[in-house]
Amino acid sequence: MTAAGGGAKPHAVVDRPGPYCTVQDLGRRSGRRAGLAPGGAMDQRAYLWANRLLGNDPAAAALEITLGGLALRFAVETAVALTGADCAASLDGVETGAWRTIRARRGQVLRLGYSATGMRAYLAFPGGLDVDRAFGSASAVARDGLPGLLGRPLRAGETLRWSDPDRACPIRRVPADLVPPPAAALALPLIVGYEWPEFSRADRDCTFAAEWTVDPASDRTATRLAGPELASGPRVLDSVPLVDGTVQVTGDGRPLVFMRDRPTIGGYAKLGAVDPIALDALAQARPGTTVRFVSAEPEALRRAMARRESFFGVR
């Protein structure tokens, strides 16, 4: 995905990348032994819908656009799909809306404003972006040091190609009742872990009773929560494997929820793990959003994930 593109003509040029725009897919499942973060789309529901609208493989590489600001100039006539945060998208100045496919002609420019609600928008392309992969994934994780766009965001002037620009893609929209509304408050289902009994009764009660807020220091690695201090926890701490949604209590007594760019292991005390589906809404939560933990039944969450994977064709 360079300007040269191996001699192939570009399908689009990045006029403006916005604050932080990366290539993402469903994440890197085979890189843990090498110490690599899984990466992947933060809001996987929005990402999966973008690919479904175009008839793509659910794991096709797409763009994750944090806070908006992208301007993309098309060099071919094609279709794209835009989902996620509302960034007041327009094509040559005409508002397009989101959660739908968009037809673009050669020379037209798709511009995203800056999101008023939500954090991340997703732009998918017919057949998926034609990009380098490592350990089975095209997902970018900045701290892992992989080459090119596997390890950094897009820059102005870079070119994009995708696998099937000529595919006939009808205009499709996600049904309105399936588009998640902006949320000022979130309830995060929490499955308590094996270290849970080692927290004091007061801290366990506080975990579910307290009102937390999303801290501005949150990023793709973890969503940090501001609120009361949890002062207890295990006395002996071992570094153990982490999963998406692991809730860890750091040295300042505040919990954080690990997201897609999480490390592979962690050594602080852990309350448990948040429902993976709930991470989609958390990925769109802006600083100051209110968060509460609610008790979850693991089997019900497994059934919900199985239904979602079946609907989107995730293998």
PDB file of C-alpha atoms in Angstrom:
ATOM      1  CA  MET A   1       0.000   0.000   0.000  1.00  0.00           C
ATOM      2  CA  THR A   2       2.707   2.414  -1.028  1.00  0.00           C
ATOM      3  CA  ALA A   3       2.736   5.100  -3.699  1.00  0.00           C
ATOM      4  CA  ALA A   4       4.524   2.717  -6.044  1.00  0.00           C
ATOM      5  CA  GLY A   5       2.246  -0.217  -5.323  1.00  0.00           C
ATOM      6  CA  GLY A   6       4.531  -2.575  -7.239  1.00  0.00           C
ATOM      7  CA  GLY A   7       3.752  -0.680 -10.457  1.00  0.00           C
ATOM      8  CA  ALA A   8      -0.023  -1.085 -10.068  1.00  0.00           C
ATOM      9  CA  LYS A   9      -2.228   1.975 -10.427  1.00  0.00           C
ATOM     10  CA  PRO A  10      -3.777   3.257  -7.211  1.00  0.00           C
ATOM     11  CA  HIS A  11      -7.497   3.099  -6.568  1.00  0.00           C
ATOM     12  CA  ALA A  12      -7.429   6.062  -4.151  1.00  0.00           C
ATOM     13  CA  VAL A  13      -5.058   8.621  -2.664  1.00  0.00           C
ATOM     14  CA  VAL A  14      -5.069   9.769   0.959  1.00  0.00           C
ATOM     15  CA  ASP A  15      -5.349  13.566   0.792  1.00  0.00           C
ATOM     16  CA  ARG A  16      -5.658  13.831   4.581  1.00  0.00           C
ATOM     17  CA  PRO A  17      -5.406  10.922   7.048  1.00  0.00           C
ATOM     18  CA  GLY A  18      -6.993  12.566  10.095  1.00  0.00           C
ATOM     19  CA  PRO A  19      -5.622  12.186  13.632  1.00  0.00           C
ATOM     20  CA  TYR A  20      -5.185   8.411  13.568  1.00  0.00           C
ATOM     21  CA  CYS A  21      -6.252   6.176  10.677  1.00  0.00           C
ATOM     22  CA  THR A  22      -5.028   2.579  10.496  1.00  0.00           C
ATOM     23  CA  VAL A  23      -5.639  -0.633   8.576  1.00  0.00           C
ATOM     24  CA  GLN A  24      -7.510  -3.197  10.678  1.00  0.00           C
ATOM     25  CA  ASP A  25      -9.194  -6.568  10.319  1.00  0.00           C
ATOM     26  CA  LEU A  26     -10.360  -9.127  12.905  1.00  0.00           C
ATOM     27  CA  GLY A  27      -6.920  -9.233  14.495  1.00  0.00           C
ATOM     28  CA  ARG A  28      -3.791 -11.332  14.724  1.00  0.00           C
ATOM     29  CA  ARG A  29      -4.570 -14.690  16.290  1.00  0.00           C
ATOM     30  CA  SER A  30      -1.198 -16.378  15.800  1.00  0.00           C
ATOM     31  CA  GLY A  31       1.299 -13.780  17.033  1.00  0.00           C
ATOM     32  CA  ARG A  32       1.175 -14.315  20.792  1.00  0.00           C
ATOM     33  CA  ARG A  33       4.235 -16.573  20.896  1.00  0.00           C
ATOM     34  CA  ALA A  34       6.170 -13.734  19.288  1.00  0.00           C
ATOM     35  CA  GLY A  35       4.807 -11.295  21.881  1.00  0.00           C
ATOM     36  CA  LEU A  36       2.593  -9.485  19.359  1.00  0.00           C
ATOM     37  CA  ALA A  37      -0.676  -7.840  20.320  1.00  0.00           C
ATOM     38  CA  PRO A  38      -3.755  -9.140  18.490  1.00  0.00           C
ATOM     39  CA  GLY A  39      -4.802  -5.740  17.167  1.00  0.00           C
ATOM     40  CA  GLY A  40      -7.970  -5.654  15.093  1.00  0.00           C
ATOM     41  CA  ALA A  41     -10.947  -3.337  14.771  1.00  0.00           C
ATOM     42  CA  MET A  42     -11.844  -1.760  18.103  1.00  0.00           C
ATOM     43  CA  ASP A  43     -15.583  -1.712  17.303  1.00  0.00           C
ATOM     44  CA  GLN A  44     -15.906  -5.083  15.626  1.00  0.00           C
ATOM     45  CA  ARG A  45     -19.660  -4.782  15.124  1.00  0.00           C
ATOM     46  CA  ALA A  46     -19.229  -1.635  13.009  1.00  0.00           C
ATOM     47  CA  TYR A  47     -16.295  -3.184  11.142  1.00  0.00           C
ATOM     48  CA  LEU A  48     -18.224  -6.398  10.403  1.00  0.00           C
ATOM     49  CA  TRP A  49     -21.218  -4.426   9.147  1.00  0.00           C
ATOM     50  CA  ALA A  50     -18.997  -2.439   6.772  1.00  0.00           C
ATOM     51  CA  ASN A  51     -17.734  -5.648   5.183  1.00  0.00           C
ATOM     52  CA  ARG A  52     -21.192  -7.239   5.126  1.00  0.00           C
ATOM     53  CA  LEU A  53     -22.658  -4.267   3.250  1.00  0.00           C
ATOM     54  CA  LEU A  54     -20.187  -4.907   0.410  1.00  0.00           C
ATOM     55  CA  GLY A  55     -20.449  -8.690   0.456  1.00  0.00           C
ATOM     56  CA  ASN A  56     -16.847  -9.029   1.642  1.00  0.00           C
ATOM     57  CA  ASP A  57     -15.228 -11.768   3.643  1.00  0.00           C
ATOM     58  CA  PRO A  58     -15.823 -10.770   7.281  1.00  0.00           C
ATOM     59  CA  ALA A  59     -12.058 -10.565   7.857  1.00  0.00           C
ATOM     60  CA  ALA A  60     -11.333  -8.266   4.876  1.00  0.00           C
ATOM     61  CA  ALA A  61      -8.945  -5.420   5.723  1.00  0.00           C
ATOM     62  CA  ALA A  62     -10.567  -1.993   6.139  1.00  0.00           C
ATOM     63  CA  LEU A  63      -9.727   1.433   7.548  1.00  0.00           C
ATOM     64  CA  GLU A  64     -10.353   2.386  11.163  1.00  0.00           C
ATOM     65  CA  ILE A  65     -10.652   6.184  11.365  1.00  0.00           C
ATOM     66  CA  THR A  66     -10.278   7.538  14.891  1.00  0.00           C
ATOM     67  CA  LEU A  67     -12.181  10.821  15.460  1.00  0.00           C
ATOM     68  CA  GLY A  68     -12.686  11.336  11.705  1.00  0.00           C
ATOM     69  CA  GLY A  69     -10.765  13.824   9.582  1.00  0.00           C
ATOM     70  CA  LEU A  70     -10.033  11.503   6.632  1.00  0.00           C
ATOM     71  CA  ALA A  71     -10.097  12.816   3.044  1.00  0.00           C
ATOM     72  CA  LEU A  72      -9.823  10.153   0.333  1.00  0.00           C
ATOM     73  CA  ARG A  73      -9.596  10.931  -3.415  1.00  0.00           C
ATOM     74  CA  PHE A  74     -10.825   8.135  -5.692  1.00  0.00           C
ATOM     75  CA  ALA A  75      -8.893   7.196  -8.820  1.00  0.00           C
ATOM     76  CA  VAL A  76     -11.526   4.678 -10.009  1.00  0.00           C
ATOM     77  CA  GLU A  77     -15.286   4.350 -10.004  1.00  0.00           C
ATOM     78  CA  THR A  78     -16.154   2.065  -7.121  1.00  0.00           C
ATOM     79  CA  ALA A  79     -18.236   1.517  -3.998  1.00  0.00           C
ATOM     80  CA  VAL A  80     -17.278   1.743  -0.334  1.00  0.00           C
ATOM     81  CA  ALA A  81     -19.121   1.173   2.933  1.00  0.00           C
ATOM     82  CA  LEU A  82     -18.997   3.541   5.918  1.00  0.00           C
ATOM     83  CA  THR A  83     -20.076   2.614   9.451  1.00  0.00           C
ATOM     84  CA  GLY A  84     -19.316   3.541  13.059  1.00  0.00           C
ATOM     85  CA  ALA A  85     -19.057   7.018  14.546  1.00  0.00           C
ATOM     86  CA  ASP A  86     -20.979   9.798  12.793  1.00  0.00           C
ATOM     87  CA  CYS A  87     -18.311  11.961  11.164  1.00  0.00           C
ATOM     88  CA  ALA A  88     -20.592  14.016   8.888  1.00  0.00           C
ATOM     89  CA  ALA A  89     -19.195  12.307   5.783  1.00  0.00           C
ATOM     90  CA  SER A  90     -19.606  13.977   2.403  1.00  0.00           C
ATOM     91  CA  LEU A  91     -18.727  13.112  -1.194  1.00  0.00           C
ATOM     92  CA  ASP A  92     -17.744  16.224  -3.148  1.00  0.00           C
ATOM     93  CA  GLY A  93     -19.599  18.269  -0.549  1.00  0.00           C
ATOM     94  CA  VAL A  94     -22.823  16.203  -0.618  1.00  0.00           C
ATOM     95  CA  GLU A  95     -23.625  14.545   2.710  1.00  0.00           C
ATOM     96  CA  THR A  96     -23.614  10.761   2.482  1.00  0.00           C
ATOM     97  CA  GLY A  97     -24.599   9.553   5.927  1.00  0.00           C
ATOM     98  CA  ALA A  98     -23.151   6.400   7.448  1.00  0.00           C
ATOM     99  CA  TRP A  99     -24.036   2.744   7.987  1.00  0.00           C
ATOM    100  CA  ARG A 100     -24.462   2.365   4.230  1.00  0.00           C
ATOM    101  CA  THR A 101     -22.680   1.807   0.934  1.00  0.00           C
ATOM    102  CA  ILE A 102     -21.555   4.829  -1.086  1.00  0.00           C
ATOM    103  CA  ARG A 103     -20.931   4.974  -4.853  1.00  0.00           C
ATOM    104  CA  ALA A 104     -17.970   7.125  -5.878  1.00  0.00           C
ATOM    105  CA  ARG A 105     -16.709   8.217  -9.286  1.00  0.00           C
ATOM    106  CA  ARG A 106     -13.137   8.801 -10.347  1.00  0.00           C
ATOM    107  CA  GLY A 107     -11.861  12.133  -9.025  1.00  0.00           C
ATOM    108  CA  GLN A 108     -14.447  12.463  -6.278  1.00  0.00           C
ATOM    109  CA  VAL A 109     -13.303  13.092  -2.702  1.00  0.00           C
ATOM    110  CA  LEU A 110     -14.841  11.460   0.362  1.00  0.00           C
ATOM    111  CA  ARG A 111     -14.355  13.709   3.369  1.00  0.00           C
ATOM    112  CA  LEU A 112     -15.048  12.863   6.991  1.00  0.00           C
ATOM    113  CA  GLY A 113     -15.511  15.633   9.505  1.00  0.00           C
ATOM    114  CA  TYR A 114     -14.642  15.192  13.152  1.00  0.00           C
ATOM    115  CA  SER A 115     -16.994  12.992  15.117  1.00  0.00           C
ATOM    116  CA  ALA A 116     -19.430  14.695  17.472  1.00  0.00           C
ATOM    117  CA  THR A 117     -20.392  11.365  19.044  1.00  0.00           C
ATOM    118  CA  GLY A 118     -18.441   8.129  19.090  1.00  0.00           C
ATOM    119  CA  MET A 119     -14.743   7.630  18.483  1.00  0.00           C
ATOM    120  CA  ARG A 120     -14.171   5.443  15.441  1.00  0.00           C
ATOM    121  CA  ALA A 121     -15.556   5.092  11.918  1.00  0.00           C
ATOM    122  CA  TYR A 122     -14.892   2.212   9.517  1.00  0.00           C
ATOM    123  CA  LEU A 123     -14.435   2.373   5.755  1.00  0.00           C
ATOM    124  CA  ALA A 124     -14.515  -0.894   3.818  1.00  0.00           C
ATOM    125  CA  PHE A 125     -13.673  -1.534   0.160  1.00  0.00           C
ATOM    126  CA  PRO A 126     -14.836  -4.233  -2.308  1.00  0.00           C
ATOM    127  CA  GLY A 127     -12.824  -7.370  -1.623  1.00  0.00           C
ATOM    128  CA  GLY A 128     -10.862  -5.670   1.159  1.00  0.00           C
ATOM    129  CA  LEU A 129      -7.701  -3.577   1.075  1.00  0.00           C
ATOM    130  CA  ASP A 130      -4.744  -5.087  -0.782  1.00  0.00           C
ATOM    131  CA  VAL A 131      -2.094  -4.781   1.940  1.00  0.00           C
ATOM    132  CA  ASP A 132       0.783  -6.627   3.556  1.00  0.00           C
ATOM    133  CA  ARG A 133       0.007  -9.129   6.299  1.00  0.00           C
ATOM    134  CA  ALA A 134       1.987 -10.571   9.193  1.00  0.00           C
ATOM    135  CA  PHE A 135       1.038 -13.629  11.234  1.00  0.00           C
ATOM    136  CA  GLY A 136      -2.162 -13.889   9.210  1.00  0.00           C
ATOM    137  CA  SER A 137      -3.411 -10.337   9.751  1.00  0.00           C
ATOM    138  CA  ALA A 138      -3.193  -6.862   8.230  1.00  0.00           C
ATOM    139  CA  SER A 139      -3.956  -5.147  11.549  1.00  0.00           C
ATOM    140  CA  ALA A 140      -1.685  -2.275  12.529  1.00  0.00           C
ATOM    141  CA  VAL A 141      -0.272  -2.155  16.073  1.00  0.00           C
ATOM    142  CA  ALA A 142       2.065   0.800  16.460  1.00  0.00           C
ATOM    143  CA  ARG A 143       4.160  -0.451  19.373  1.00  0.00           C
ATOM    144  CA  ASP A 144       4.947  -3.855  17.826  1.00  0.00           C
ATOM    145  CA  GLY A 145       7.372  -2.363  15.300  1.00  0.00           C
ATOM    146  CA  LEU A 146       6.189  -4.292  12.252  1.00  0.00           C
ATOM    147  CA  PRO A 147       7.114  -2.687   8.900  1.00  0.00           C
ATOM    148  CA  GLY A 148       5.010  -0.229   6.912  1.00  0.00           C
ATOM    149  CA  LEU A 149       1.327   0.109   7.626  1.00  0.00           C
ATOM    150  CA  LEU A 150       1.451  -2.928   9.905  1.00  0.00           C
ATOM    151  CA  GLY A 151       3.132  -0.663  12.439  1.00  0.00           C
ATOM    152  CA  ARG A 152       1.856   2.871  11.877  1.00  0.00           C
ATOM    153  CA  PRO A 153      -1.115   4.989  10.780  1.00  0.00           C
ATOM    154  CA  LEU A 154      -1.687   6.279   7.253  1.00  0.00           C
ATOM    155  CA  ARG A 155       0.099   9.382   5.988  1.00  0.00           C
ATOM    156  CA  ALA A 156      -0.995  12.040   3.516  1.00  0.00           C
ATOM    157  CA  GLY A 157      -0.108  11.150  -0.068  1.00  0.00           C
ATOM    158  CA  GLU A 158      -0.192   7.375   0.380  1.00  0.00           C
ATOM    159  CA  THR A 159      -2.159   5.333  -2.098  1.00  0.00           C
ATOM    160  CA  LEU A 160      -4.657   2.552  -1.539  1.00  0.00           C
ATOM    161  CA  ARG A 161      -5.645  -0.444  -3.601  1.00  0.00           C
ATOM    162  CA  TRP A 162      -8.338  -3.008  -2.937  1.00  0.00           C
ATOM    163  CA  SER A 163      -9.055  -6.429  -4.321  1.00  0.00           C
ATOM    164  CA  ASP A 164     -12.182  -5.960  -6.433  1.00  0.00           C
ATOM    165  CA  PRO A 165     -12.800  -2.298  -7.390  1.00  0.00           C
ATOM    166  CA  ASP A 166     -15.095  -3.187 -10.296  1.00  0.00           C
ATOM    167  CA  ARG A 167     -17.494  -5.294  -8.244  1.00  0.00           C
ATOM    168  CA  ALA A 168     -21.123  -4.244  -8.676  1.00  0.00           C
ATOM    169  CA  CYS A 169     -22.244  -3.264  -5.184  1.00  0.00           C
ATOM    170  CA  PRO A 170     -25.850  -2.150  -4.745  1.00  0.00           C
ATOM    171  CA  ILE A 171     -26.745   0.656  -2.366  1.00  0.00           C
ATOM    172  CA  ARG A 172     -27.387  -0.974   0.987  1.00  0.00           C
ATOM    173  CA  ARG A 173     -28.093   0.386   4.446  1.00  0.00           C
ATOM    174  CA  VAL A 174     -27.970  -1.175   7.865  1.00  0.00           C
ATOM    175  CA  PRO A 175     -31.542  -1.290   9.231  1.00  0.00           C
ATOM    176  CA  ALA A 176     -32.126   1.646  11.573  1.00  0.00           C
ATOM    177  CA  ASP A 177     -33.039  -0.598  14.507  1.00  0.00           C
ATOM    178  CA  LEU A 178     -29.635  -2.326  14.237  1.00  0.00           C
ATOM    179  CA  VAL A 179     -27.584   0.878  14.292  1.00  0.00           C
ATOM    180  CA  PRO A 180     -26.338   1.397  17.864  1.00  0.00           C
ATOM    181  CA  PRO A 181     -27.336   4.804  19.245  1.00  0.00           C
ATOM    182  CA  PRO A 182     -24.764   7.082  20.932  1.00  0.00           C
ATOM    183  CA  ALA A 183     -24.527   6.200  24.607  1.00  0.00           C
ATOM    184  CA  ALA A 184     -23.857   8.609  27.470  1.00  0.00           C
ATOM    185  CA  ALA A 185     -23.682   5.668  29.883  1.00  0.00           C
ATOM    186  CA  LEU A 186     -22.625   2.045  29.468  1.00  0.00           C
ATOM    187  CA  ALA A 187     -23.333  -1.143  31.390  1.00  0.00           C
ATOM    188  CA  LEU A 188     -20.432  -3.575  30.978  1.00  0.00           C
ATOM    189  CA  PRO A 189     -21.174  -7.254  31.733  1.00  0.00           C
ATOM    190  CA  LEU A 190     -18.301  -8.525  33.896  1.00  0.00           C
ATOM    191  CA  ILE A 191     -17.355 -12.176  34.330  1.00  0.00           C
ATOM    192  CA  VAL A 192     -15.420 -12.312  37.595  1.00  0.00           C
ATOM    193  CA  GLY A 193     -12.114 -14.186  37.503  1.00  0.00           C
ATOM    194  CA  TYR A 194     -10.140 -16.495  39.773  1.00  0.00           C
ATOM    195  CA  GLU A 195      -8.538 -13.545  41.630  1.00  0.00           C
ATOM    196  CA  TRP A 196     -11.936 -12.011  42.481  1.00  0.00           C
ATOM    197  CA  PRO A 197     -12.202 -13.688  45.939  1.00  0.00           C
ATOM    198  CA  GLU A 198      -8.855 -12.141  46.927  1.00  0.00           C
ATOM    199  CA  PHE A 199     -10.302  -8.623  46.774  1.00  0.00           C
ATOM    200  CA  SER A 200     -11.942  -7.356  49.950  1.00  0.00           C
ATOM    201  CA  ARG A 201     -15.725  -7.495  50.296  1.00  0.00           C
ATOM    202  CA  ALA A 202     -15.778  -3.691  50.225  1.00  0.00           C
ATOM    203  CA  ASP A 203     -13.869  -3.582  46.927  1.00  0.00           C
ATOM    204  CA  ARG A 204     -16.028  -6.302  45.391  1.00  0.00           C
ATOM    205  CA  ASP A 205     -19.174  -4.411  46.337  1.00  0.00           C
ATOM    206  CA  CYS A 206     -17.656  -1.157  45.073  1.00  0.00           C
ATOM    207  CA  THR A 207     -16.825  -2.697  41.686  1.00  0.00           C
ATOM    208  CA  PHE A 208     -20.524  -3.163  40.894  1.00  0.00           C
ATOM    209  CA  ALA A 209     -21.933  -0.235  42.866  1.00  0.00           C
ATOM    210  CA  ALA A 210     -19.571   2.502  41.698  1.00  0.00           C
ATOM    211  CA  GLU A 211     -20.033   4.819  38.760  1.00  0.00           C
ATOM    212  CA  TRP A 212     -16.845   4.985  36.684  1.00  0.00           C
ATOM    213  CA  THR A 213     -15.938   7.378  33.867  1.00  0.00           C
ATOM    214  CA  VAL A 214     -13.780   6.857  30.791  1.00  0.00           C
ATOM    215  CA  ASP A 215     -10.426   8.564  31.323  1.00  0.00           C
ATOM    216  CA  PRO A 216      -8.881  10.732  28.548  1.00  0.00           C
ATOM    217  CA  ALA A 217      -5.712   8.587  28.738  1.00  0.00           C
ATOM    218  CA  SER A 218      -7.581   5.657  27.143  1.00  0.00           C
ATOM    219  CA  ASP A 219      -6.315   4.296  23.815  1.00  0.00           C
ATOM    220  CA  ARG A 220      -6.308   1.164  21.655  1.00  0.00           C
ATOM    221  CA  THR A 221      -4.406  -0.716  24.358  1.00  0.00           C
ATOM    222  CA  ALA A 222      -6.803  -0.108  27.243  1.00  0.00           C
ATOM    223  CA  THR A 223      -9.772   1.951  28.373  1.00  0.00           C
ATOM    224  CA  ARG A 224      -8.826   3.499  31.705  1.00  0.00           C
ATOM    225  CA  LEU A 225     -11.583   4.169  34.216  1.00  0.00           C
ATOM    226  CA  ALA A 226     -11.620   6.995  36.755  1.00  0.00           C
ATOM    227  CA  GLY A 227     -13.446   6.465  40.036  1.00  0.00           C
ATOM    228  CA  PRO A 228     -12.941   5.101  43.525  1.00  0.00           C
ATOM    229  CA  GLU A 229      -9.708   3.376  44.508  1.00  0.00           C
ATOM    230  CA  LEU A 230      -9.733  -0.414  44.855  1.00  0.00           C
ATOM    231  CA  ALA A 231      -7.022  -0.916  47.478  1.00  0.00           C
ATOM    232  CA  SER A 232      -7.107  -4.693  48.025  1.00  0.00           C
ATOM    233  CA  GLY A 233      -6.335  -7.654  45.787  1.00  0.00           C
ATOM    234  CA  PRO A 234      -3.977 -10.639  45.586  1.00  0.00           C
ATOM    235  CA  ARG A 235      -0.757 -10.364  47.556  1.00  0.00           C
ATOM    236  CA  VAL A 236       1.192 -12.595  45.161  1.00  0.00           C
ATOM    237  CA  LEU A 237       0.939 -11.517  41.542  1.00  0.00           C
ATOM    238  CA  ASP A 238       2.080 -13.651  38.619  1.00  0.00           C
ATOM    239  CA  SER A 239       2.240 -12.552  35.004  1.00  0.00           C
ATOM    240  CA  VAL A 240      -0.534 -14.457  33.255  1.00  0.00           C
ATOM    241  CA  PRO A 241      -2.081 -14.388  29.759  1.00  0.00           C
ATOM    242  CA  LEU A 242      -4.584 -11.624  28.996  1.00  0.00           C
ATOM    243  CA  VAL A 243      -7.673 -11.636  26.786  1.00  0.00           C
ATOM    244  CA  ASP A 244      -9.634  -8.815  25.194  1.00  0.00           C
ATOM    245  CA  GLY A 245     -11.723  -7.309  27.980  1.00  0.00           C
ATOM    246  CA  THR A 246      -9.518  -8.335  30.927  1.00  0.00           C
ATOM    247  CA  VAL A 247     -10.141  -5.865  33.776  1.00  0.00           C
ATOM    248  CA  GLN A 248      -6.903  -5.149  35.594  1.00  0.00           C
ATOM    249  CA  VAL A 249      -6.426  -2.987  38.673  1.00  0.00           C
ATOM    250  CA  THR A 250      -3.174  -1.053  38.405  1.00  0.00           C
ATOM    251  CA  GLY A 251      -0.956   0.311  41.146  1.00  0.00           C
ATOM    252  CA  ASP A 252      -3.121   3.425  41.630  1.00  0.00           C
ATOM    253  CA  GLY A 253      -6.138   1.269  42.462  1.00  0.00           C
ATOM    254  CA  ARG A 254      -8.059   2.181  39.294  1.00  0.00           C
ATOM    255  CA  PRO A 255      -9.344  -0.450  36.875  1.00  0.00           C
ATOM    256  CA  LEU A 256      -8.604  -0.548  33.171  1.00  0.00           C
ATOM    257  CA  VAL A 257     -10.214  -2.684  30.480  1.00  0.00           C
ATOM    258  CA  PHE A 258      -7.776  -4.154  27.993  1.00  0.00           C
ATOM    259  CA  MET A 259      -8.726  -3.573  24.365  1.00  0.00           C
ATOM    260  CA  ARG A 260      -7.458  -4.862  20.994  1.00  0.00           C
ATOM    261  CA  ASP A 261      -3.823  -3.705  21.284  1.00  0.00           C
ATOM    262  CA  ARG A 262      -3.425  -5.276  24.729  1.00  0.00           C
ATOM    263  CA  PRO A 263      -0.171  -6.961  25.754  1.00  0.00           C
ATOM    264  CA  THR A 264      -0.073 -10.741  25.766  1.00  0.00           C
ATOM    265  CA  ILE A 265       0.537 -11.040  29.535  1.00  0.00           C
ATOM    266  CA  GLY A 266      -0.050  -8.864  32.596  1.00  0.00           C
ATOM    267  CA  GLY A 267       0.952  -8.973  36.239  1.00  0.00           C
ATOM    268  CA  TYR A 268      -1.444  -6.678  38.097  1.00  0.00           C
ATOM    269  CA  ALA A 269      -4.524  -7.856  39.988  1.00  0.00           C
ATOM    270  CA  LYS A 270      -7.487  -8.776  37.791  1.00  0.00           C
ATOM    271  CA  LEU A 271     -11.186  -8.514  38.566  1.00  0.00           C
ATOM    272  CA  GLY A 272     -12.226 -10.638  35.591  1.00  0.00           C
ATOM    273  CA  ALA A 273     -13.171  -9.916  31.994  1.00  0.00           C
ATOM    274  CA  VAL A 274     -15.805  -7.834  30.204  1.00  0.00           C
ATOM    275  CA  ASP A 275     -18.118  -9.428  27.638  1.00  0.00           C
ATOM    276  CA  PRO A 276     -16.264  -9.165  24.270  1.00  0.00           C
ATOM    277  CA  ILE A 277     -19.410  -7.880  22.535  1.00  0.00           C
ATOM    278  CA  ALA A 278     -19.637  -5.001  25.038  1.00  0.00           C
ATOM    279  CA  LEU A 279     -16.159  -3.864  23.989  1.00  0.00           C
ATOM    280  CA  ASP A 280     -17.691  -2.493  20.773  1.00  0.00           C
ATOM    281  CA  ALA A 281     -19.647   0.146  22.680  1.00  0.00           C
ATOM    282  CA  LEU A 282     -16.670   0.810  24.952  1.00  0.00           C
ATOM    283  CA  ALA A 283     -14.510   1.426  21.860  1.00  0.00           C
ATOM    284  CA  GLN A 284     -16.881   4.263  20.898  1.00  0.00           C
ATOM    285  CA  ALA A 285     -17.050   5.771  24.404  1.00  0.00           C
ATOM    286  CA  ARG A 286     -15.624   9.271  24.591  1.00  0.00           C
ATOM    287  CA  PRO A 287     -13.780  10.566  27.667  1.00  0.00           C
ATOM    288  CA  GLY A 288     -16.254  11.292  30.455  1.00  0.00           C
ATOM    289  CA  THR A 289     -18.691   8.551  29.446  1.00  0.00           C
ATOM    290  CA  THR A 290     -20.248   6.911  32.508  1.00  0.00           C
ATOM    291  CA  VAL A 291     -19.567   3.196  32.967  1.00  0.00           C
ATOM    292  CA  ARG A 292     -21.001   0.636  35.392  1.00  0.00           C
ATOM    293  CA  PHE A 293     -20.105  -3.028  35.741  1.00  0.00           C
ATOM    294  CA  VAL A 294     -22.948  -5.541  35.893  1.00  0.00           C
ATOM    295  CA  SER A 295     -22.725  -9.213  36.796  1.00  0.00           C
ATOM    296  CA  ALA A 296     -22.723 -11.547  33.790  1.00  0.00           C
ATOM    297  CA  GLU A 297     -23.512 -15.193  33.159  1.00  0.00           C
ATOM    298  CA  PRO A 298     -20.754 -16.716  30.974  1.00  0.00           C
ATOM    299  CA  GLU A 299     -22.988 -19.180  29.135  1.00  0.00           C
ATOM    300  CA  ALA A 300     -25.411 -16.450  28.039  1.00  0.00           C
ATOM    301  CA  LEU A 301     -22.495 -14.404  26.686  1.00  0.00           C
ATOM    302  CA  ARG A 302     -21.124 -17.407  24.794  1.00  0.00           C
ATOM    303  CA  ARG A 303     -24.500 -17.940  23.134  1.00  0.00           C
ATOM    304  CA  ALA A 304     -24.702 -14.282  22.143  1.00  0.00           C
ATOM    305  CA  MET A 305     -21.218 -14.401  20.603  1.00  0.00           C
ATOM    306  CA  ALA A 306     -22.073 -17.587  18.706  1.00  0.00           C
ATOM    307  CA  ARG A 307     -25.168 -15.903  17.245  1.00  0.00           C
ATOM    308  CA  ARG A 308     -23.159 -12.884  16.149  1.00  0.00           C
ATOM    309  CA  GLU A 309     -20.405 -14.941  14.552  1.00  0.00           C
ATOM    310  CA  SER A 310     -23.011 -16.997  12.707  1.00  0.00           C
ATOM    311  CA  PHE A 311     -24.789 -13.866  11.434  1.00  0.00           C
ATOM    312  CA  PHE A 312     -21.601 -12.257  10.105  1.00  0.00           C
ATOM    313  CA  GLY A 313     -20.024 -15.517   8.912  1.00  0.00           C
ATOM    314  CA  VAL A 314     -16.980 -15.236  11.206  1.00  0.00           C
ATOM    315  CA  ARG A 315     -14.961 -18.444  11.168  1.00  0.00           C
TER     316      ARG A 315
END
